[in-house]
Amino acid sequence: MKANFIGLLLLYALSIGCSESKSDSLPPVCDTTNSEFHQLYDQLAVTYDDRVTFDTSRHDYSFEVLTPKNICSIGYQSYPDIASVPYRIEIFDNTSATLIYSGDHVFSSTATSYVSVGSIPLLVGHSYTIKRIQNNWAPYITNTMGRLLYNSGPNYVFPFVMGDLKITDAFVLNTTYKRGIPFIDIVFEQ
């Protein structure tokens, strides 16, 4: 009886160990429904205007992560008049002066849509910039407008933090006037 009890106890312990290692080996999840960027954007939209504006070919913001993260998806919404024209998305590691991602993507013009970008690792202590570039806007520069949080008052006072994401700077109009944070959603693996 004692041997059976010990045998059952060992079998139970082994099954717990197997189930724990099974869950540890599950692939990461890329959930685009409620990213830290989207949460931060929604929180800031209470204070700043969420609008489509600023006809410049480049919209970007700089950010850091507070714990190591991997970007798995990027979300954006195309300007309706150029809905079939790809946007260039770039992620630059400012600390190491390295382009870590570049891709041309077509996004929906009716809602934010997402593209998978694999698994782009981000390091704590590094500064990154994500850019949305649109050079194929002819015949109207207004085709480069995009969704952003517009600040009609003085420049933003950075940083803005949500979870492990810290936005440290933004470029929409030019480097002097920090008047817009573009909606370029970055989604971290979970």
CSV table of C-alpha atoms in Angstrom, one decimal:
chain,number,residue,atom,x,y,z
A,1,MET,CA,0.0,0.0,0.0
A,2,LYS,CA,2.8,2.4,0.9
A,3,ALA,CA,4.6,1.5,-2.3
A,4,ASN,CA,1.4,2.2,-4.3
A,5,PHE,CA,1.0,5.6,-2.6
A,6,ILE,CA,4.6,6.6,-3.3
A,7,GLY,CA,4.2,5.4,-6.9
A,8,LEU,CA,1.0,7.5,-7.4
A,9,LEU,CA,2.7,10.5,-5.8
A,10,LEU,CA,5.7,10.2,-8.2
A,11,LEU,CA,3.3,9.8,-11.2
A,12,TYR,CA,1.4,12.9,-10.1
A,13,ALA,CA,4.6,14.9,-9.7
A,14,LEU,CA,5.8,13.8,-13.1
A,15,SER,CA,2.5,14.8,-14.7
A,16,ILE,CA,2.6,18.2,-13.2
A,17,GLY,CA,6.2,18.7,-14.4
A,18,CYS,CA,5.2,17.6,-17.9
A,19,SER,CA,2.2,19.9,-18.0
A,20,GLU,CA,4.3,22.9,-16.8
A,21,SER,CA,7.0,22.3,-19.4
A,22,LYS,CA,4.3,21.9,-22.1
A,23,SER,CA,2.9,25.3,-21.3
A,24,ASP,CA,6.4,26.8,-21.2
A,25,SER,CA,7.0,25.7,-24.8
A,26,LEU,CA,3.8,27.3,-26.3
A,27,PRO,CA,4.6,29.8,-29.1
A,28,PRO,CA,4.2,33.5,-28.2
A,29,VAL,CA,0.9,35.1,-28.8
A,30,CYS,CA,0.5,38.2,-31.0
A,31,ASP,CA,-2.7,39.8,-29.9
A,32,THR,CA,-3.5,43.0,-31.8
A,33,THR,CA,-6.7,43.9,-29.9
A,34,ASN,CA,-5.3,45.9,-27.0
A,35,SER,CA,-1.6,46.7,-27.3
A,36,GLU,CA,0.2,49.0,-24.9
A,37,PHE,CA,0.6,51.6,-27.6
A,38,HIS,CA,-3.2,51.5,-28.3
A,39,GLN,CA,-3.9,51.8,-24.6
A,40,LEU,CA,-1.6,54.8,-24.3
A,41,TYR,CA,-3.0,56.4,-27.4
A,42,ASP,CA,-6.6,56.1,-26.1
A,43,GLN,CA,-5.5,57.5,-22.7
A,44,LEU,CA,-3.9,60.5,-24.3
A,45,ALA,CA,-6.9,61.0,-26.7
A,46,VAL,CA,-8.8,62.3,-23.6
A,47,THR,CA,-6.5,65.3,-23.6
A,48,TYR,CA,-5.3,65.7,-27.2
A,49,ASP,CA,-7.2,65.6,-30.5
A,50,ASP,CA,-7.4,62.3,-32.4
A,51,ARG,CA,-7.5,63.4,-36.0
A,52,VAL,CA,-6.2,62.8,-39.5
A,53,THR,CA,-3.8,65.6,-40.5
A,54,PHE,CA,-0.2,66.7,-41.2
A,55,ASP,CA,0.7,66.2,-44.8
A,56,THR,CA,4.3,65.2,-44.5
A,57,SER,CA,5.9,62.1,-46.1
A,58,ARG,CA,7.3,60.9,-42.7
A,59,HIS,CA,5.5,60.4,-39.5
A,60,ASP,CA,7.4,58.8,-36.6
A,61,TYR,CA,7.9,58.5,-32.9
A,62,SER,CA,10.7,57.4,-30.7
A,63,PHE,CA,10.3,54.9,-27.8
A,64,GLU,CA,12.0,52.6,-25.3
A,65,VAL,CA,10.9,49.4,-23.6
A,66,LEU,CA,11.2,48.9,-19.9
A,67,THR,CA,11.6,45.1,-20.2
A,68,PRO,CA,12.9,43.1,-23.2
A,69,LYS,CA,10.2,42.8,-25.8
A,70,ASN,CA,9.7,41.4,-29.3
A,71,ILE,CA,7.5,43.3,-31.8
A,72,CYS,CA,5.3,40.8,-33.7
A,73,SER,CA,2.9,43.1,-35.6
A,74,ILE,CA,2.5,46.7,-36.7
A,75,GLY,CA,-0.8,48.5,-37.3
A,76,TYR,CA,-1.7,51.5,-39.4
A,77,GLN,CA,-4.5,53.0,-41.4
A,78,SER,CA,-4.0,54.2,-44.9
A,79,TYR,CA,-5.1,57.5,-46.2
A,80,PRO,CA,-8.2,56.7,-48.4
A,81,ASP,CA,-7.0,58.4,-51.6
A,82,ILE,CA,-3.9,56.1,-51.7
A,83,ALA,CA,-5.4,53.0,-50.2
A,84,SER,CA,-3.6,50.6,-52.6
A,85,VAL,CA,-0.2,52.3,-52.3
A,86,PRO,CA,2.3,50.6,-49.9
A,87,TYR,CA,3.7,52.5,-46.9
A,88,ARG,CA,7.3,51.9,-45.9
A,89,ILE,CA,7.6,51.0,-42.2
A,90,GLU,CA,11.0,51.3,-40.6
A,91,ILE,CA,12.2,50.6,-37.1
A,92,PHE,CA,15.6,52.1,-36.3
A,93,ASP,CA,17.7,51.3,-33.2
A,94,ASN,CA,19.0,54.8,-32.4
A,95,THR,CA,21.4,53.4,-29.8
A,96,SER,CA,23.3,51.1,-32.1
A,97,ALA,CA,22.6,53.2,-35.2
A,98,THR,CA,21.0,50.1,-37.0
A,99,LEU,CA,18.0,49.7,-39.1
A,100,ILE,CA,16.3,46.6,-37.5
A,101,TYR,CA,13.2,46.5,-39.7
A,102,SER,CA,12.1,47.8,-43.1
A,103,GLY,CA,9.0,46.7,-45.0
A,104,ASP,CA,6.5,48.0,-47.5
A,105,HIS,CA,2.9,47.3,-46.5
A,106,VAL,CA,-0.6,48.1,-47.7
A,107,PHE,CA,-3.1,48.9,-44.9
A,108,SER,CA,-6.8,49.3,-44.9
A,109,SER,CA,-8.2,52.8,-45.4
A,110,THR,CA,-11.3,52.2,-43.3
A,111,ALA,CA,-9.8,50.9,-40.0
A,112,THR,CA,-6.4,50.1,-38.5
A,113,SER,CA,-5.1,46.9,-40.0
A,114,TYR,CA,-2.1,44.8,-38.9
A,115,VAL,CA,0.8,43.2,-40.6
A,116,SER,CA,3.0,40.5,-39.1
A,117,VAL,CA,6.6,41.3,-38.9
A,118,GLY,CA,8.0,38.1,-37.4
A,119,SER,CA,9.7,38.7,-34.0
A,120,ILE,CA,11.8,41.9,-33.7
A,121,PRO,CA,13.7,41.9,-30.5
A,122,LEU,CA,14.0,45.2,-28.5
A,123,LEU,CA,16.5,45.8,-25.7
A,124,VAL,CA,16.2,47.7,-22.5
A,125,GLY,CA,18.3,50.8,-22.5
A,126,HIS,CA,18.0,51.3,-26.3
A,127,SER,CA,16.1,54.1,-28.0
A,128,TYR,CA,14.1,53.1,-31.1
A,129,THR,CA,12.2,55.1,-33.8
A,130,ILE,CA,9.4,53.7,-35.8
A,131,LYS,CA,8.7,55.6,-39.0
A,132,ARG,CA,5.8,55.6,-41.5
A,133,ILE,CA,7.1,56.8,-44.8
A,134,GLN,CA,4.9,57.7,-47.8
A,135,ASN,CA,6.8,59.1,-50.9
A,136,ASN,CA,4.2,57.9,-53.5
A,137,TRP,CA,1.6,60.5,-52.8
A,138,ALA,CA,1.1,62.2,-56.2
A,139,PRO,CA,-0.6,64.2,-57.3
A,140,TYR,CA,-1.4,65.7,-53.8
A,141,ILE,CA,0.8,66.1,-50.8
A,142,THR,CA,-2.4,65.9,-48.7
A,143,ASN,CA,-2.3,62.1,-49.4
A,144,THR,CA,0.5,61.8,-46.8
A,145,MET,CA,-1.8,62.8,-44.0
A,146,GLY,CA,-2.3,60.2,-41.2
A,147,ARG,CA,-4.0,59.6,-37.9
A,148,LEU,CA,-2.4,61.2,-34.9
A,149,LEU,CA,-2.9,62.8,-31.6
A,150,TYR,CA,-2.7,66.5,-32.3
A,151,ASN,CA,-1.5,69.0,-29.7
A,152,SER,CA,-2.7,72.5,-30.6
A,153,GLY,CA,-1.0,74.0,-27.5
A,154,PRO,CA,2.7,74.0,-26.5
A,155,ASN,CA,4.9,71.0,-27.4
A,156,TYR,CA,4.3,67.7,-25.8
A,157,VAL,CA,6.3,67.1,-22.6
A,158,PHE,CA,7.7,63.6,-23.1
A,159,PRO,CA,7.9,60.8,-22.0
A,160,PHE,CA,4.5,59.0,-22.0
A,161,VAL,CA,4.5,55.5,-20.4
A,162,MET,CA,2.0,52.6,-20.6
A,163,GLY,CA,3.1,49.2,-19.2
A,164,ASP,CA,6.6,48.5,-20.7
A,165,LEU,CA,6.3,51.1,-23.5
A,166,LYS,CA,7.8,54.6,-23.1
A,167,ILE,CA,7.3,57.1,-25.9
A,168,THR,CA,10.1,59.6,-25.7
A,169,ASP,CA,9.7,61.8,-28.8
A,170,ALA,CA,7.7,62.4,-31.9
A,171,PHE,CA,8.2,63.8,-35.4
A,172,VAL,CA,5.3,64.8,-37.6
A,173,LEU,CA,5.5,68.4,-38.5
A,174,ASN,CA,9.2,68.9,-38.0
A,175,THR,CA,11.9,68.5,-35.3
A,176,THR,CA,11.1,71.8,-33.6
A,177,TYR,CA,7.3,71.5,-33.2
A,178,LYS,CA,6.3,68.3,-31.3
A,179,ARG,CA,2.6,68.6,-32.2
A,180,GLY,CA,1.6,65.1,-33.1
A,181,ILE,CA,2.0,61.5,-32.1
A,182,PRO,CA,1.2,59.3,-35.0
A,183,PHE,CA,-0.9,56.2,-34.7
A,184,ILE,CA,1.6,53.5,-35.7
A,185,ASP,CA,0.7,50.6,-33.4
A,186,ILE,CA,3.4,48.3,-32.3
A,187,VAL,CA,2.3,45.0,-30.8
A,188,PHE,CA,4.5,43.0,-28.5
A,189,GLU,CA,4.6,39.2,-28.2
A,190,GLN,CA,2.9,37.9,-25.1
